CSV table of C-alpha atoms in Angstrom, one decimal:
chain,number,residue,atom,x,y,z
A,731,GLU,CA,15.1,14.6,-2.7
A,732,THR,CA,14.2,12.0,-5.4
A,733,GLY,CA,11.1,10.0,-4.9
A,734,VAL,CA,10.5,6.3,-5.6
A,735,THR,CA,10.6,5.4,-9.3
A,736,GLN,CA,9.5,2.3,-11.1
A,737,SER,CA,10.1,0.9,-14.6
A,738,PRO,CA,8.6,0.0,-16.9
A,739,THR,CA,5.2,1.7,-16.5
A,740,HIS,CA,3.3,-1.0,-18.5
A,741,LEU,CA,4.2,-4.5,-19.6
A,742,ILE,CA,2.4,-7.1,-21.6
A,743,LYS,CA,3.6,-10.7,-21.3
A,744,THR,CA,2.3,-14.1,-22.2
A,745,ARG,CA,1.8,-17.1,-20.0
A,746,GLY,CA,5.0,-19.0,-19.1
A,747,GLN,CA,7.3,-15.9,-19.8
A,748,GLN,CA,9.5,-14.3,-17.2
A,749,VAL,CA,9.5,-10.6,-16.2
A,750,THR,CA,11.8,-8.3,-14.3
A,751,LEU,CA,10.4,-5.1,-12.7
A,752,ARG,CA,12.7,-2.4,-11.4
A,753,CYS,CA,12.5,0.1,-8.5
A,754,SER,CA,14.7,2.9,-7.3
A,755,SER,CA,14.2,3.8,-3.7
A,756,GLN,CA,13.9,7.3,-2.4
A,757,SER,CA,17.1,9.0,-1.5
A,758,GLY,CA,18.3,8.0,2.0
A,759,HIS,CA,16.0,4.9,2.2
A,760,ASN,CA,17.6,1.5,2.7
A,761,THR,CA,14.5,-0.7,2.5
A,762,VAL,CA,12.3,-1.8,-0.4
A,763,SER,CA,9.1,-3.6,-0.2
A,764,TRP,CA,7.1,-5.0,-3.1
A,765,TYR,CA,3.3,-5.3,-3.3
A,766,GLN,CA,0.9,-6.8,-5.7
A,767,GLN,CA,-2.4,-5.1,-6.3
A,768,ALA,CA,-5.0,-7.0,-8.3
A,769,LEU,CA,-7.9,-5.0,-9.8
A,770,GLY,CA,-10.3,-3.8,-7.1
A,771,GLN,CA,-8.3,-5.1,-4.2
A,772,GLY,CA,-5.9,-3.8,-1.7
A,773,PRO,CA,-2.1,-4.3,-2.1
A,774,GLN,CA,-0.7,-7.7,-0.9
A,775,PHE,CA,2.8,-7.8,0.4
A,776,ILE,CA,5.2,-9.9,-1.6
A,777,PHE,CA,8.5,-9.3,0.1
A,778,GLN,CA,10.9,-6.8,1.6
A,779,TYR,CA,14.6,-6.2,1.1
A,780,TYR,CA,16.7,-4.6,3.7
A,781,ARG,CA,20.5,-3.9,2.9
A,782,GLU,CA,20.4,-6.5,0.2
A,783,GLU,CA,18.9,-9.2,2.2
A,784,GLU,CA,15.3,-10.5,2.2
A,785,ASN,CA,13.6,-9.4,5.3
A,786,GLY,CA,10.1,-10.8,5.3
A,787,ARG,CA,8.0,-12.5,2.7
A,788,GLY,CA,4.3,-12.8,2.1
A,789,ASN,CA,2.3,-15.7,0.8
A,790,PHE,CA,3.7,-15.8,-2.8
A,791,PRO,CA,5.3,-18.8,-4.5
A,792,PRO,CA,9.0,-19.1,-5.1
A,793,ARG,CA,8.6,-18.1,-8.7
A,794,PHE,CA,8.5,-14.6,-7.3
A,795,SER,CA,12.0,-13.6,-6.4
A,796,GLY,CA,13.9,-10.4,-5.8
A,797,LEU,CA,17.1,-8.6,-5.4
A,798,GLN,CA,18.3,-5.4,-3.8
A,799,PHE,CA,21.6,-3.7,-4.9
A,800,PRO,CA,24.2,-1.8,-2.9
A,801,ASN,CA,22.5,1.4,-4.0
A,802,TYR,CA,19.2,0.0,-2.4
A,803,SER,CA,17.5,-0.2,-5.8
A,804,SER,CA,15.6,-3.4,-6.3
A,805,GLU,CA,14.3,-5.9,-8.8
A,806,LEU,CA,11.2,-8.1,-8.7
A,807,ASN,CA,11.4,-11.2,-10.9
A,808,VAL,CA,8.5,-13.5,-11.7
A,809,ASN,CA,8.9,-16.7,-13.6
A,810,ALA,CA,6.5,-18.9,-15.4
A,811,LEU,CA,3.9,-16.1,-15.6
A,812,GLU,CA,0.3,-17.1,-15.0
A,813,LEU,CA,-2.9,-15.1,-15.9
A,814,ASP,CA,-3.5,-14.3,-12.3
A,815,ASP,CA,-0.1,-12.4,-12.1
A,816,SER,CA,-1.9,-9.6,-14.0
A,817,ALA,CA,-1.9,-6.8,-11.5
A,818,LEU,CA,-0.3,-3.4,-10.5
A,819,TYR,CA,3.0,-4.0,-8.9
A,820,LEU,CA,4.0,-1.4,-6.4
A,821,CYS,CA,7.3,-0.8,-4.9
A,822,ALA,CA,7.7,1.1,-1.6
A,823,SER,CA,10.7,2.5,0.1
A,824,SER,CA,11.4,3.3,3.7
A,825,ASP,CA,14.2,3.9,6.2
A,826,MET,CA,14.5,0.9,8.5
A,827,GLY,CA,16.9,2.7,10.7
A,828,LEU,CA,14.4,5.4,11.5
A,829,ALA,CA,12.9,4.8,14.8
A,830,GLY,CA,9.1,4.8,14.9
A,831,ALA,CA,7.1,5.0,11.7
A,832,ASN,CA,9.0,3.0,9.1
A,833,GLU,CA,6.6,5.0,6.8
A,834,GLN,CA,6.6,3.6,3.4
A,835,PHE,CA,6.6,5.7,0.3
A,836,PHE,CA,5.1,4.1,-2.9
A,837,GLY,CA,6.3,4.4,-6.4
A,838,PRO,CA,3.9,4.9,-9.3
A,839,GLY,CA,3.7,1.1,-10.1
A,840,THR,CA,4.1,-1.2,-13.0
A,841,ARG,CA,1.0,-2.4,-14.7
A,842,LEU,CA,1.6,-6.1,-15.8
A,843,THR,CA,-0.8,-7.7,-18.1
A,844,VAL,CA,-0.4,-11.5,-18.8
A,845,LEU,CA,-2.2,-12.8,-21.8
B,534,GLU,CA,-2.9,-14.1,10.5
B,535,LEU,CA,-3.6,-10.5,10.6
B,536,LYS,CA,-6.9,-9.4,9.0
B,537,VAL,CA,-7.8,-5.9,8.2
B,538,GLU,CA,-11.4,-4.9,7.4
B,539,GLN,CA,-12.7,-1.6,6.3
B,540,ASN,CA,-16.3,-0.5,6.0
B,541,PRO,CA,-18.1,0.6,4.0
B,542,LEU,CA,-16.6,-0.8,0.9
B,543,PHE,CA,-18.3,1.9,-1.2
B,544,LEU,CA,-19.6,5.3,-0.1
B,545,SER,CA,-21.4,7.8,-2.1
B,546,MET,CA,-21.9,11.1,-0.5
B,547,GLN,CA,-23.1,14.6,-1.3
B,548,GLU,CA,-20.8,17.5,-1.2
B,549,GLY,CA,-20.9,19.2,2.2
B,550,LYS,CA,-21.8,16.1,4.1
B,551,ASN,CA,-19.8,14.3,6.8
B,552,TYR,CA,-19.0,10.7,7.1
B,553,THR,CA,-16.7,8.2,8.7
B,554,ILE,CA,-14.8,5.2,7.3
B,555,TYR,CA,-13.9,2.4,9.8
B,556,CYS,CA,-10.8,0.1,9.9
B,557,ASN,CA,-10.8,-2.8,12.2
B,558,TYR,CA,-7.8,-5.2,12.6
B,559,SER,CA,-7.4,-8.5,14.3
B,560,THR,CA,-4.0,-8.4,15.9
B,561,THR,CA,-2.4,-5.8,18.3
B,562,SER,CA,-0.4,-3.2,16.4
B,563,ASP,CA,0.8,0.3,17.1
B,564,ARG,CA,1.3,1.4,13.6
B,565,LEU,CA,-1.7,2.3,11.4
B,566,TYR,CA,-1.5,4.1,8.1
B,567,TRP,CA,-4.1,5.6,5.8
B,568,TYR,CA,-3.5,5.9,2.0
B,569,ARG,CA,-5.5,7.5,-0.8
B,570,GLN,CA,-5.4,5.9,-4.3
B,571,ASP,CA,-6.8,7.6,-7.4
B,572,PRO,CA,-7.9,5.3,-10.3
B,573,GLY,CA,-4.9,3.8,-12.1
B,574,LYS,CA,-2.5,5.6,-9.8
B,575,SER,CA,-0.2,4.7,-6.9
B,576,LEU,CA,-0.8,5.2,-3.2
B,577,GLU,CA,-0.5,8.6,-1.5
B,578,SER,CA,0.3,8.6,2.2
B,579,LEU,CA,-2.3,10.5,4.2
B,580,PHE,CA,-1.6,9.7,7.9
B,581,VAL,CA,0.7,7.7,10.1
B,582,LEU,CA,-0.8,6.9,13.5
B,583,LEU,CA,1.7,5.4,16.0
B,584,SER,CA,0.1,5.4,19.4
B,585,ASN,CA,-3.2,4.7,21.1
B,586,GLY,CA,-5.4,7.9,21.0
B,587,ALA,CA,-3.4,9.4,18.2
B,588,VAL,CA,-5.5,11.9,16.2
B,589,LYS,CA,-4.3,13.6,13.1
B,590,GLN,CA,-5.9,16.1,10.8
B,591,GLU,CA,-5.2,17.4,7.3
B,592,GLY,CA,-7.8,19.6,5.7
B,593,ARG,CA,-11.2,18.0,5.6
B,594,LEU,CA,-9.7,14.6,6.7
B,595,MET,CA,-9.1,13.5,10.3
B,596,ALA,CA,-7.8,10.1,11.4
B,597,SER,CA,-7.8,8.5,14.8
B,598,LEU,CA,-6.5,5.3,16.4
B,599,ASP,CA,-7.8,3.2,19.3
B,600,THR,CA,-5.3,0.4,19.7
B,601,LYS,CA,-7.4,-1.2,22.5
B,602,ALA,CA,-10.3,-1.5,20.3
B,603,ARG,CA,-8.2,-2.2,17.2
B,604,LEU,CA,-10.0,0.4,15.3
B,605,SER,CA,-9.1,3.4,13.2
B,606,THR,CA,-11.4,5.9,11.8
B,607,LEU,CA,-11.0,8.3,8.9
B,608,HIS,CA,-13.6,11.2,9.3
B,609,ILE,CA,-14.6,13.3,6.3
B,610,THR,CA,-15.9,16.8,7.1
B,611,ALA,CA,-17.9,18.7,4.5
B,612,ALA,CA,-16.9,16.5,1.6
B,613,VAL,CA,-15.9,18.0,-1.7
B,614,HIS,CA,-15.6,16.3,-5.1
B,615,ASP,CA,-11.8,16.4,-5.0
B,616,LEU,CA,-11.9,13.8,-2.2
B,617,SER,CA,-13.3,11.1,-4.6
B,618,ALA,CA,-10.8,8.2,-4.5
B,619,THR,CA,-10.3,4.9,-2.8
B,620,TYR,CA,-9.0,5.0,0.8
B,621,PHE,CA,-7.0,2.2,2.3
B,622,CYS,CA,-6.0,1.6,5.8
B,623,ALA,CA,-2.8,-0.5,6.4
B,624,VAL,CA,-1.5,-2.0,9.6
B,625,GLY,CA,2.2,-2.5,10.2
B,626,LEU,CA,3.5,-5.5,12.2
B,627,GLY,CA,7.0,-6.2,13.3
B,628,THR,CA,10.4,-4.8,12.4
B,629,ALA,CA,10.0,-5.9,8.7
B,630,SER,CA,7.3,-3.2,8.5
B,631,LYS,CA,5.2,-5.5,6.3
B,632,LEU,CA,2.0,-3.7,5.7
B,633,THR,CA,-1.4,-5.6,5.7
B,634,PHE,CA,-4.0,-3.5,3.8
B,635,GLY,CA,-7.6,-3.3,4.2
B,636,THR,CA,-10.1,-3.9,1.4
B,637,GLY,CA,-10.3,-0.2,0.6
B,638,THR,CA,-13.3,2.2,0.7
B,639,ARG,CA,-14.3,3.7,-2.7
B,640,LEU,CA,-15.5,7.2,-2.0
B,641,GLN,CA,-17.6,9.0,-4.5
B,642,VAL,CA,-18.5,12.6,-3.7
B,643,THR,CA,-21.4,13.9,-5.8
B,644,LEU,CA,-22.2,17.5,-6.6
């Protein structure tokens, strides 16, 4: 069973640029959630994708967008980067069809630095 | 809006001692998760608590859930240095399984 993977591991961008982060969900999982974790804080929910459709969104502006592909992998796109976007971006996969827990398994994260 | 609060935010404890981390949340939920995070690393799932009165134990850690009081606890028994990490509780709401995380408790176990 393959776990959740993310790429790239680290990324440095400048203000105003655009970035795409990628996530491969755990085998058998159909749901991907994205979280932003600023230094010293808990993760904040960005949005979730279930079977290629957005299924919930947190308090993030529209310049944060995403996609989910037929193989359930996902991308997070951020346009017009701001300094405050510097954070660890975590992807989590789960199986929405599994009754009960919907336990989410997290990938290793992508550390984004905006200069 | 769901709020999740943990206390303490920082805990320094000696090896061999016991302590409890508290997680309070503001809205009814029947799904409570505990995660561990080492510096610079991702989140490791520790416990999933799905019903009132649920208690789970793994090694020196024991987690419980009281949905009526909207309170979960993570009890550490006879701490060892390897338990040093940041611990997060997270509450799940609705079918979207959006998780709202607490502020985290940074645990430092000293020799």
